[in-house]
XYZ file of C-alpha atoms in Angstrom:
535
model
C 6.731 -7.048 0.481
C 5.395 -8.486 0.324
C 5.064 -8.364 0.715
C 7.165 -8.207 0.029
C 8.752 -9.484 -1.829
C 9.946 -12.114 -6.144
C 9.972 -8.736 -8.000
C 10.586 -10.525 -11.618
C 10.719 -14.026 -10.147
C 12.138 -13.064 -6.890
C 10.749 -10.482 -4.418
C 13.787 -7.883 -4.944
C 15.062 -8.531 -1.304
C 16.042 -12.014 -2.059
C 18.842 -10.660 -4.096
C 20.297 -8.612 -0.988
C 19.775 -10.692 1.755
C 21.498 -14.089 2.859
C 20.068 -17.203 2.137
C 17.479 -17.699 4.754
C 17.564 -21.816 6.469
C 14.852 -23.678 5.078
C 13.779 -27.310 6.447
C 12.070 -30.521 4.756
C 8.377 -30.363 4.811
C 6.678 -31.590 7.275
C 3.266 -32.841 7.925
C 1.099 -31.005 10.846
C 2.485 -31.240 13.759
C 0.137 -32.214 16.400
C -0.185 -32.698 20.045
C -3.448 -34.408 20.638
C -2.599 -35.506 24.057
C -2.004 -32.277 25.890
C -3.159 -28.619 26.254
C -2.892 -26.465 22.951
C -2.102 -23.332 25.726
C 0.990 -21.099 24.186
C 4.497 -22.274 25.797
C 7.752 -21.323 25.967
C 10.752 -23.792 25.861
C 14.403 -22.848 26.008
C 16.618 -24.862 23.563
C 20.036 -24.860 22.068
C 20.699 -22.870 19.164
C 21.190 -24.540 16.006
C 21.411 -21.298 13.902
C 25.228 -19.645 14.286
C 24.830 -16.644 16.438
C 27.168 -13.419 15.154
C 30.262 -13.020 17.156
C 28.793 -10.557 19.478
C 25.816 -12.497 20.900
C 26.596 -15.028 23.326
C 24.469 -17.898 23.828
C 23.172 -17.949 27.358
C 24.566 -15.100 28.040
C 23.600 -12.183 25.531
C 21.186 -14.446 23.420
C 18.945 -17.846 23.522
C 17.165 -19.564 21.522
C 13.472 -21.453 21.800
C 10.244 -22.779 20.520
C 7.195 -21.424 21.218
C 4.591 -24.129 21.123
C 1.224 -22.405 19.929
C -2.135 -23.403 18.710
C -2.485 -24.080 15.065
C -6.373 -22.663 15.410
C -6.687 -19.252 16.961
C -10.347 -20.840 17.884
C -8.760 -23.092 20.160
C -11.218 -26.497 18.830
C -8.422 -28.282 17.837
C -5.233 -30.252 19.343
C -2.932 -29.420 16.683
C -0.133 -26.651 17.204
C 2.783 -24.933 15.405
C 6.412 -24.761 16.914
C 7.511 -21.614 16.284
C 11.221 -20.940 16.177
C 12.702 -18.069 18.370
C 16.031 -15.918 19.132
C 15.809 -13.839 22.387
C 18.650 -10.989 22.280
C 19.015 -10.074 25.804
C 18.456 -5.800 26.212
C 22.392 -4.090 26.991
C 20.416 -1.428 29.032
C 20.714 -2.227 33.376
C 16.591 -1.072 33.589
C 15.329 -2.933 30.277
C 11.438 -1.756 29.089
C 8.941 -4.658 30.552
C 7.715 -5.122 27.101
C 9.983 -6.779 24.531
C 10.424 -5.876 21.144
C 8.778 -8.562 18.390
C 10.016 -7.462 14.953
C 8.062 -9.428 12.054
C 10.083 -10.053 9.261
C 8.602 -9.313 5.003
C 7.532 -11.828 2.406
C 5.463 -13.192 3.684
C 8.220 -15.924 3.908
C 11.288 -14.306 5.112
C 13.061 -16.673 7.584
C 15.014 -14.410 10.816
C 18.029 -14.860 9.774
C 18.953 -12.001 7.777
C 17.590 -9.781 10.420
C 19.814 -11.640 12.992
C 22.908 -10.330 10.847
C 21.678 -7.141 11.855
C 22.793 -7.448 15.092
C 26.429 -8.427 14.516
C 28.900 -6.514 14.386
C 29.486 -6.658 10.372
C 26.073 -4.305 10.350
C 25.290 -3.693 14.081
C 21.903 -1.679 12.586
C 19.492 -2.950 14.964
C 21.683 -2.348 18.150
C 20.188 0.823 19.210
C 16.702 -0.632 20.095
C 18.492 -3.295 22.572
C 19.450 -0.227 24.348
C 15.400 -0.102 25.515
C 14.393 -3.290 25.357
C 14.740 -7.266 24.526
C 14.308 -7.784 21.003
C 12.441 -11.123 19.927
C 13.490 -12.740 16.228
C 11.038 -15.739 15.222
C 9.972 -17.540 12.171
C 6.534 -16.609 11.567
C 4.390 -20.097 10.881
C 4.930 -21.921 8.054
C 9.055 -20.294 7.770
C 12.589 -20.804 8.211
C 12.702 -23.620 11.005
C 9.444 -22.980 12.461
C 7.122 -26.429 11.828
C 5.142 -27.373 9.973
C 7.078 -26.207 7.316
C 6.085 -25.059 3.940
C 9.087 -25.316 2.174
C 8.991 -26.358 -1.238
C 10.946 -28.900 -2.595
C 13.710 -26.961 -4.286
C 13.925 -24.509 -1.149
C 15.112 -27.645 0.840
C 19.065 -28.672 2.533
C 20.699 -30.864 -0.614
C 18.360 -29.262 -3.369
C 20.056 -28.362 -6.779
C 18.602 -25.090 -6.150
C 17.804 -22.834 -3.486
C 15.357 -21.001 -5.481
C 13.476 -21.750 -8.806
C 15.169 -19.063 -11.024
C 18.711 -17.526 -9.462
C 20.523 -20.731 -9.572
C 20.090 -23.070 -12.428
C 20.984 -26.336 -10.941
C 23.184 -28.937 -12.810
C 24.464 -26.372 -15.455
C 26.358 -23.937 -13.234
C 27.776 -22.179 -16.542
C 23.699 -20.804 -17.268
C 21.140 -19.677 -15.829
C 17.144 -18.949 -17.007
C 15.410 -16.088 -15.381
C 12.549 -16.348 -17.040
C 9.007 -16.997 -16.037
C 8.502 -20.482 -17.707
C 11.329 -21.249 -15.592
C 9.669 -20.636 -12.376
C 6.579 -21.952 -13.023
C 7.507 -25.441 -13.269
C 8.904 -25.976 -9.672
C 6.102 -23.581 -8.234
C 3.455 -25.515 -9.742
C 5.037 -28.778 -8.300
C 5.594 -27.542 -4.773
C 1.533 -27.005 -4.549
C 1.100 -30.731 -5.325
C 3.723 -30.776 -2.662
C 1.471 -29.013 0.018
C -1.543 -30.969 -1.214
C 0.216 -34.258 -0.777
C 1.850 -33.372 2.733
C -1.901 -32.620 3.926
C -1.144 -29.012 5.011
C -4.538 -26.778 5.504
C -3.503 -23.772 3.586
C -6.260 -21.952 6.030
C -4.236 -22.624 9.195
C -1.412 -20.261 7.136
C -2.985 -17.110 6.722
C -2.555 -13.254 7.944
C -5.312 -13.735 10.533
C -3.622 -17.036 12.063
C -0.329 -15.405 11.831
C -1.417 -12.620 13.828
C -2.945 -14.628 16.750
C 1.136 -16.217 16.951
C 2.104 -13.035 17.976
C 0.048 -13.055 20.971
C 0.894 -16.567 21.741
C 4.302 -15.490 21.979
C 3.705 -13.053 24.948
C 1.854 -15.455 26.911
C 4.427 -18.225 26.422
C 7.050 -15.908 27.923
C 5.030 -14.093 30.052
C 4.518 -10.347 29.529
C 1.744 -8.828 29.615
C 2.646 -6.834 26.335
C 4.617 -6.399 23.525
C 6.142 -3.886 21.021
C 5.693 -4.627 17.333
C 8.345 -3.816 14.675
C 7.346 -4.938 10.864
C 8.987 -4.335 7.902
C 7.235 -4.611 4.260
C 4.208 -7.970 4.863
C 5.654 -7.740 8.480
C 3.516 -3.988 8.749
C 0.276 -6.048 7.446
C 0.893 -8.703 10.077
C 1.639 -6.118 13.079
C -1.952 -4.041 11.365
C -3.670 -7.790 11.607
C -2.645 -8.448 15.601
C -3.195 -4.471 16.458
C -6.469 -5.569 15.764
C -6.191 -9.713 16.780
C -4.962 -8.258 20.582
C -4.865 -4.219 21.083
C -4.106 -4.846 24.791
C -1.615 -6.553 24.210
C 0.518 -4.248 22.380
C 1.895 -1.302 23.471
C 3.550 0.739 20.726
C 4.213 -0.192 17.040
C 7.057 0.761 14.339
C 5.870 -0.091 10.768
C 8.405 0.351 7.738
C 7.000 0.165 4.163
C 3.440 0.124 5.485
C 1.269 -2.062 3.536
C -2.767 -1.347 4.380
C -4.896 -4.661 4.826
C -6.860 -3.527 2.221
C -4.841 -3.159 -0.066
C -3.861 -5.590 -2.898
C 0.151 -5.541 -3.571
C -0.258 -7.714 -6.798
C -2.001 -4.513 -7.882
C 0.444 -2.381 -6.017
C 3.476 -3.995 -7.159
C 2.615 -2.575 -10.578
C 1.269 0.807 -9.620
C 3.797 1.696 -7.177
C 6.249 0.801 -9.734
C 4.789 2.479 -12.417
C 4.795 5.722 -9.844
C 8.220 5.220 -8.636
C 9.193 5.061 -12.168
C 7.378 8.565 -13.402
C 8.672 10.149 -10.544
C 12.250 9.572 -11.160
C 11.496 10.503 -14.914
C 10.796 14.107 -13.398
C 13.241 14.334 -11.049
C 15.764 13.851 -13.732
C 14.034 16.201 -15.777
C 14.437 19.186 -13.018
C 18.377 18.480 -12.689
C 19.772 20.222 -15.349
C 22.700 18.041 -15.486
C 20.481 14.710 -15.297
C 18.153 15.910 -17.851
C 20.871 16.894 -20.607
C 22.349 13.464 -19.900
C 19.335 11.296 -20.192
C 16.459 13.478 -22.539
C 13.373 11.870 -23.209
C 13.787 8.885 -20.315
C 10.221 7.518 -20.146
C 10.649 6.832 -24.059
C 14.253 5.944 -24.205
C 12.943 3.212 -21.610
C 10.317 2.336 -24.244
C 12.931 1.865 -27.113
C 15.540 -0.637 -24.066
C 12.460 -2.856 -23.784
C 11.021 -3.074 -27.127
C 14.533 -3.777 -28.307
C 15.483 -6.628 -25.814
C 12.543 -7.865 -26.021
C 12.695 -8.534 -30.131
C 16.547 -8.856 -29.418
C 17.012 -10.276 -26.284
C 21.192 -10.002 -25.570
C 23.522 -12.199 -23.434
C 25.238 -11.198 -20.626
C 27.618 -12.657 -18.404
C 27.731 -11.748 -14.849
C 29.705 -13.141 -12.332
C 27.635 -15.792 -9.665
C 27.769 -14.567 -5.945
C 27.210 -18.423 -5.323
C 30.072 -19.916 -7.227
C 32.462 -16.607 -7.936
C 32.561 -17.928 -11.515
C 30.519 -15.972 -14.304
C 27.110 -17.140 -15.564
C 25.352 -16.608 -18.629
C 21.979 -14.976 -18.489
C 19.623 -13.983 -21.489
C 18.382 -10.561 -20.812
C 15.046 -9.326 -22.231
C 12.694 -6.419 -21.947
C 11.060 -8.278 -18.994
C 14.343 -9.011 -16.889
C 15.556 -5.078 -17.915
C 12.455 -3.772 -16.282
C 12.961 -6.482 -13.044
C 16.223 -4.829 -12.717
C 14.927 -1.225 -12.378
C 12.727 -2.555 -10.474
C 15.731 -4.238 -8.101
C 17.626 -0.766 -7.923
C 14.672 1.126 -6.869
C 13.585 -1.184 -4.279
C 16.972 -1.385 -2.561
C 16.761 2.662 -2.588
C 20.289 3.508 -3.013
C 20.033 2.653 -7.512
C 17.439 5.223 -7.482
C 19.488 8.119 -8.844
C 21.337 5.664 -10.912
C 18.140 4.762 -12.962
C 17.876 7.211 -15.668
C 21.478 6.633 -16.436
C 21.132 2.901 -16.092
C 18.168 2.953 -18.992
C 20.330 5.299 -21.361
C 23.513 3.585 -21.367
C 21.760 0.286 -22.022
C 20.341 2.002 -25.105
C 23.856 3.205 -26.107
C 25.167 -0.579 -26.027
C 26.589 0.001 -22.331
C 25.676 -2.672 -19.976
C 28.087 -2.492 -17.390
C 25.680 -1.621 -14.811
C 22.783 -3.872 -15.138
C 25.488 -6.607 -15.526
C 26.664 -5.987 -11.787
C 22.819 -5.761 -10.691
C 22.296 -8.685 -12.630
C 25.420 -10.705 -10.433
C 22.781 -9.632 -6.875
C 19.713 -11.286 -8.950
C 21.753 -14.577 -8.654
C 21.852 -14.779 -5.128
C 19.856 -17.039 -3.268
C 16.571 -16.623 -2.166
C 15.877 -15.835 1.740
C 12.326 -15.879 1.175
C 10.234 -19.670 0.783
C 7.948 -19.414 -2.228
C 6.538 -22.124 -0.721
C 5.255 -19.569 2.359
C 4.806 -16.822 0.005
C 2.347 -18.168 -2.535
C 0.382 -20.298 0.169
C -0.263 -16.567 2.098
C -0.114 -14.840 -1.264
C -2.847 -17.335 -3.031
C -5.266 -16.939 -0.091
C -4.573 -12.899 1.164
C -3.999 -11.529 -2.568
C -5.341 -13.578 -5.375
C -8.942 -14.285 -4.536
C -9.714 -10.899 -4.346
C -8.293 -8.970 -7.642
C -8.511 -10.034 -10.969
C -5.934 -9.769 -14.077
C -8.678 -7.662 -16.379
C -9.036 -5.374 -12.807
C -5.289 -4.790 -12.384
C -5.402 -4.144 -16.598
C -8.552 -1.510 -15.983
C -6.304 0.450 -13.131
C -3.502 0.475 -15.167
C -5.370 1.964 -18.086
C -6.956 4.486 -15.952
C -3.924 5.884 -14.252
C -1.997 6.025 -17.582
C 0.631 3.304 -16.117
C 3.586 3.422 -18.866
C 2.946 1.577 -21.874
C 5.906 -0.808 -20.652
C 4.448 -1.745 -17.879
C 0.758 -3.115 -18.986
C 0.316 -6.385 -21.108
C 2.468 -8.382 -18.553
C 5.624 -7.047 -19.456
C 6.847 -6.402 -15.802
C 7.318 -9.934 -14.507
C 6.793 -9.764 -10.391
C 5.088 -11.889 -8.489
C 1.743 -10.315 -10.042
C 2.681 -12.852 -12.772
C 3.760 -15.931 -11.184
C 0.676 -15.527 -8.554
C -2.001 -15.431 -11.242
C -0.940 -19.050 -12.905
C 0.435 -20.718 -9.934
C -2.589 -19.630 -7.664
C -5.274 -21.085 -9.974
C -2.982 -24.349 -9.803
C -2.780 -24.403 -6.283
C -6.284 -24.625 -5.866
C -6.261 -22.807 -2.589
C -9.516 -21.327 -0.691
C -9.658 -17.299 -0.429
C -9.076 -16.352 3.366
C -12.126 -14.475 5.055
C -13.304 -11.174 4.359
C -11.375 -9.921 7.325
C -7.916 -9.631 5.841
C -9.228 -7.167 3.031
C -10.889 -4.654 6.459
C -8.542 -1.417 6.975
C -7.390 -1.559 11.213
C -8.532 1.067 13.239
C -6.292 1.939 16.516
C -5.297 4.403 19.021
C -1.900 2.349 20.084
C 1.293 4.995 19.658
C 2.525 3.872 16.138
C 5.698 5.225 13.807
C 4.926 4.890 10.733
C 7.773 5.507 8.173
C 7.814 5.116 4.188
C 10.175 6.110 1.197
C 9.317 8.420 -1.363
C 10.691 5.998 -4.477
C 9.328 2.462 -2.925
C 7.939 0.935 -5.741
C 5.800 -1.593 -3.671
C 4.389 -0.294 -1.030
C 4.479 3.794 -2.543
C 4.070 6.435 -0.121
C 0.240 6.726 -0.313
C 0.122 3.242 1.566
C 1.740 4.963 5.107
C -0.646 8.014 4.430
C -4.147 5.515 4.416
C -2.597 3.671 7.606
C -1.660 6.676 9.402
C -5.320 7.869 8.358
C -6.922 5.360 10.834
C -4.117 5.220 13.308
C -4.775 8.820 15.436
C -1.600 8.311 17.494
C 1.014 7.774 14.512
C 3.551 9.556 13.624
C 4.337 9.617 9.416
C 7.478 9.942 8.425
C 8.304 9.816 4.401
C 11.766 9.359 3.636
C 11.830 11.287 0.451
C 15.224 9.751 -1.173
C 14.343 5.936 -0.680
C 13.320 3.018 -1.507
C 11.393 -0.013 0.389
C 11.999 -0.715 4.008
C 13.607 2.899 4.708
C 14.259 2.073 7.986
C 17.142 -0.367 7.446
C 18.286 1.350 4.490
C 20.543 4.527 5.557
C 21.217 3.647 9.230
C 21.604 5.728 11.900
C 18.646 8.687 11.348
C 15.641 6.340 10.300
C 17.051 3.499 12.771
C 17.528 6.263 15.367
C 14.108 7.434 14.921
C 12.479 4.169 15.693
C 14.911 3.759 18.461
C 13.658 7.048 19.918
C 10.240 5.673 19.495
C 10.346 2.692 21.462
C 12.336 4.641 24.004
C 8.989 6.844 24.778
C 6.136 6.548 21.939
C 4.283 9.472 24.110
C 7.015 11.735 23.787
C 7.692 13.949 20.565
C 10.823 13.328 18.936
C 12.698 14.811 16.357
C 12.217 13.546 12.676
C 13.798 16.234 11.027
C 16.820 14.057 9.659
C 14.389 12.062 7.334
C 14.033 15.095 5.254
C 17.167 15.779 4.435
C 17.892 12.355 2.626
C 17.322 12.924 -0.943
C 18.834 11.336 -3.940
C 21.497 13.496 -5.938
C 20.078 13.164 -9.851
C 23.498 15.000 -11.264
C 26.847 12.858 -10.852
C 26.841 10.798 -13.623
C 27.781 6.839 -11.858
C 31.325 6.027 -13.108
C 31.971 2.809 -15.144
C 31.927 -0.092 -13.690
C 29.683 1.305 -10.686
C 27.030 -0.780 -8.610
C 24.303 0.901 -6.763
C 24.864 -0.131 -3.932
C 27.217 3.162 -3.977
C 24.926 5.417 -5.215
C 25.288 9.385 -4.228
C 22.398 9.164 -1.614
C 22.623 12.126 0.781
């Protein structure tokens, strides 16, 4: 979102973000001495702080010492790691702002860049209010840990797949690759004694509350992007009181399944790209017949697979990477999620059939970076939110009854809908309760903004949550990608700025509207899309 988010053995944000700091495994921390009450304790930072925050002064840094049972029975707790960024404004909001990062498994630290001045993105909401980073339980440098052993400081690898260890000169993207280290990181768990149960959506959720008592407001504001919009859904319901407005980008419904999703939503991204391209006249002469020149790219690299040789983010040197049908699609996949490839993708699809793989060779080079997000989080949430509850011949009966394209069904699109199916049965983990699957009913003041392209978490997913929320706001960004918000800056930013500011007051939305992808300029040689013509 995870969800989000491995898309073909990654969730597609790993390849945009920083590599997020990931600690040994531990076993369960516990406290059996003293009261399991929520704290707060002040410590010194041992993540590097951007330039412009100031430690003690601008920023500090924490642990938040919570119970590792909402039900309060037992002694054990998590430790829950946490950045306060002091508000610039003289007359600060009473509530602070909690923003709940995506995966699930994405550590804070790519969302503390975000406040630097390289990308000062999320500066506009300090303007209201503090803003609270923390690794959710089970992430980054919150303990327990569930860091697998590849994800950990000294590893060959940061991540299963981008970088191939020992041989620096290759590297296998393929899902026999993954599996291997995924299937011994659940022994992993097992062996550490970790209760997969005390990591779930529902105990996740009750952290968030345990956070405003340990610091001592009487409530918070909730910001979640991609799994971080299932977890703010989950403690709307966990604490209403406690909340007191709510910004949710790439909505993802409780009820909903995103190992189904992440092949529907692609599947509609996809088709509707095909006809935007097909009512530009200038797109549609250059790329006729997209949905089955795609067709012909996969079948081809997948009887042919070809070799390309993109150049490592990691090492600066270039790498050699097979590329089949599978990877081709994961790479679509990549540009649409990141919004900005979007108008690049018909284009992208028919030079690859003309021999021309410039492009997907620089999108490729991002797929090598490593991984912010802990697969060891992500499949321990993923194997007891997700996988209980859907089934491969269920997610092959929805494709067949919404006409998915043809390269899509059969397991040709290698996300984690893949990697969850086989690594989930070998994890042996127990399905969470019934609760996670209920939709959340609530009247708190919630913003509620999607794009029009995300191929996760599509457009229909902010329409059902805005359905049972009767004081949201919907915005769809029609020219994007996942996690809009973040993606273009100052209007969708600005909008959930606004929010915060007053969620009772209207505000102007109109800017969201006017971002929409330009199908026509062909991208020159060489280009990435990162600089695609978005409006």
């Amino acid at each position: 979102m995870g969800h989000y988010r491995i898309r073909r053995l990654m969730l597609p944000v790993m390849c945009f973000l920083m590599m997020a700091g990931a600690i040994p495994l531990t076993s369960v921390a516990q406290t059996p001495d003293i009261s399991t009450a929520p704290s707060y304790e002040e410590t010194v930072c041992v993540r590097e702080l951007p330039a412009s925050l100031v430690e003690g002064e601008s920023a500090s840094c924490g642990v938040v010492t919570a119970p590792m049972y909402p039900d309060g029975e037992s002694s054990e707790v998590v430790r829950l790691s946490v950045i306060r960024i002091a508000s610039t404004s003289a007359t600060p909001a009473p509530e602070p702002l909690l923003i709940l990062t995506g995966g699930p498994g994405q550590a804070l630290d790519s969302v503390l860049l975000l406040f630097g001045d390289a990308v000062p993105l999320y500066r506009p909401v300090l303007e209201t209010q503090e803003v609270i980073l923390f690794d959710q339980r089970g992430m980054g440098l919150s303990e327990p840990s569930l860091a697998c052993p590849f994800e950990q400081p000294g590893a060959a690898s940061a991540t299963p797949v981008a970088t191939p260890g020992a041989n620096l000169e290759a590297a296998d993207l393929s899902l026999e690759a993954a599996l291997e280290p995924l299937f011994a990181c659940g022994q992993q768990l097992r062996d550490a004694s970790i209760d997969p149960a005390a990591f779930t959506t529902i105990t996740n959720a009750a952290d968030i509350d345990a956070i405003r008592v340990a610091i001592g407001v009487d409530q918070v504001d909730l910001y979640g992007v991609s799994y971080g919009t299932e977890l703010a859904l989950a403690a709307m319901r966990h604490s209403p009181d406690a909340i007191d407005s709510v910004v949710l980008g790439s909505a993802l419904p409780l009820e909903a399944n995103f190992l189904l999703s992440q092949i529907t939503a692609f599947d509609e991204a996809l088709k509707a790209i095909f006809a935007a391209c097909d009512a530009d006249p200038e797109c549609a002469a250059a790329n006729p017949d997209p949905e089955g020149t795609l067709e012909r790219v996969v079948a081809d690299l997948t009887a042919s697979p070809i070799t390309l040789m993109p150049v490592s983010p990691v090492t600066g040197e270039p790498v050699e990477v097979p590329v089949d049908g599978a990877l081709f699609l994961n790479l679509l996949y990549t540009s649409i999620f990141i919004g900005e490839g979007i108008p690049f993708i018909p284009g992208i699809i028919t030079s690859t059939l003309a021999g021309d793989t410039t492009i997907i060779e620089g999108i490729l080079s991002l797929s090598l970076i490593p991984a912010p997000t802990a697969q060891g989080a992500l499949y321990t949430f993923v194997c007891q939110g997700e996988y209980p509850f859907i089934t491969q011949a269920e997610i092959d009966q929805v494709l067949a009854d919404t006409d998915a394209l043809e390269v899509l069904r059969g397991g040709a699109f290698v996300g984690v809908t893949a990697l969850a199916f086989p690594v989930c049965e070998a994890w042996g983990f127990p399905a969470a309760g019934e609760e996670i699957n209920h939709p959340v009913h609530s009247e708190i003041p919630t913003l509620i903004v999607g794009g029009g392209f995300d191929p996760i978490t599509p457009p229909q997913f902010s329409e059902d949550v805005a359905a049972n929320l009767p004081n949201s706001t919907l915005v769809i960004v029609p020219g994007l990608g996942h996690d809009p918000i973040t993606t273009v800056g100052d209007c969708t930013i600005g909008l959930a700025a606004s929010f915060l500011a007053d969620p009772t007051a209207p505000f102007d939305t109109s800017c969201a509207a006017a971002i929409t992808p330009d199908f026509s300029p062909a991208p020159p040689p060489g280009a990435s899309p990162v600089a695609s013509p978005v409006s």
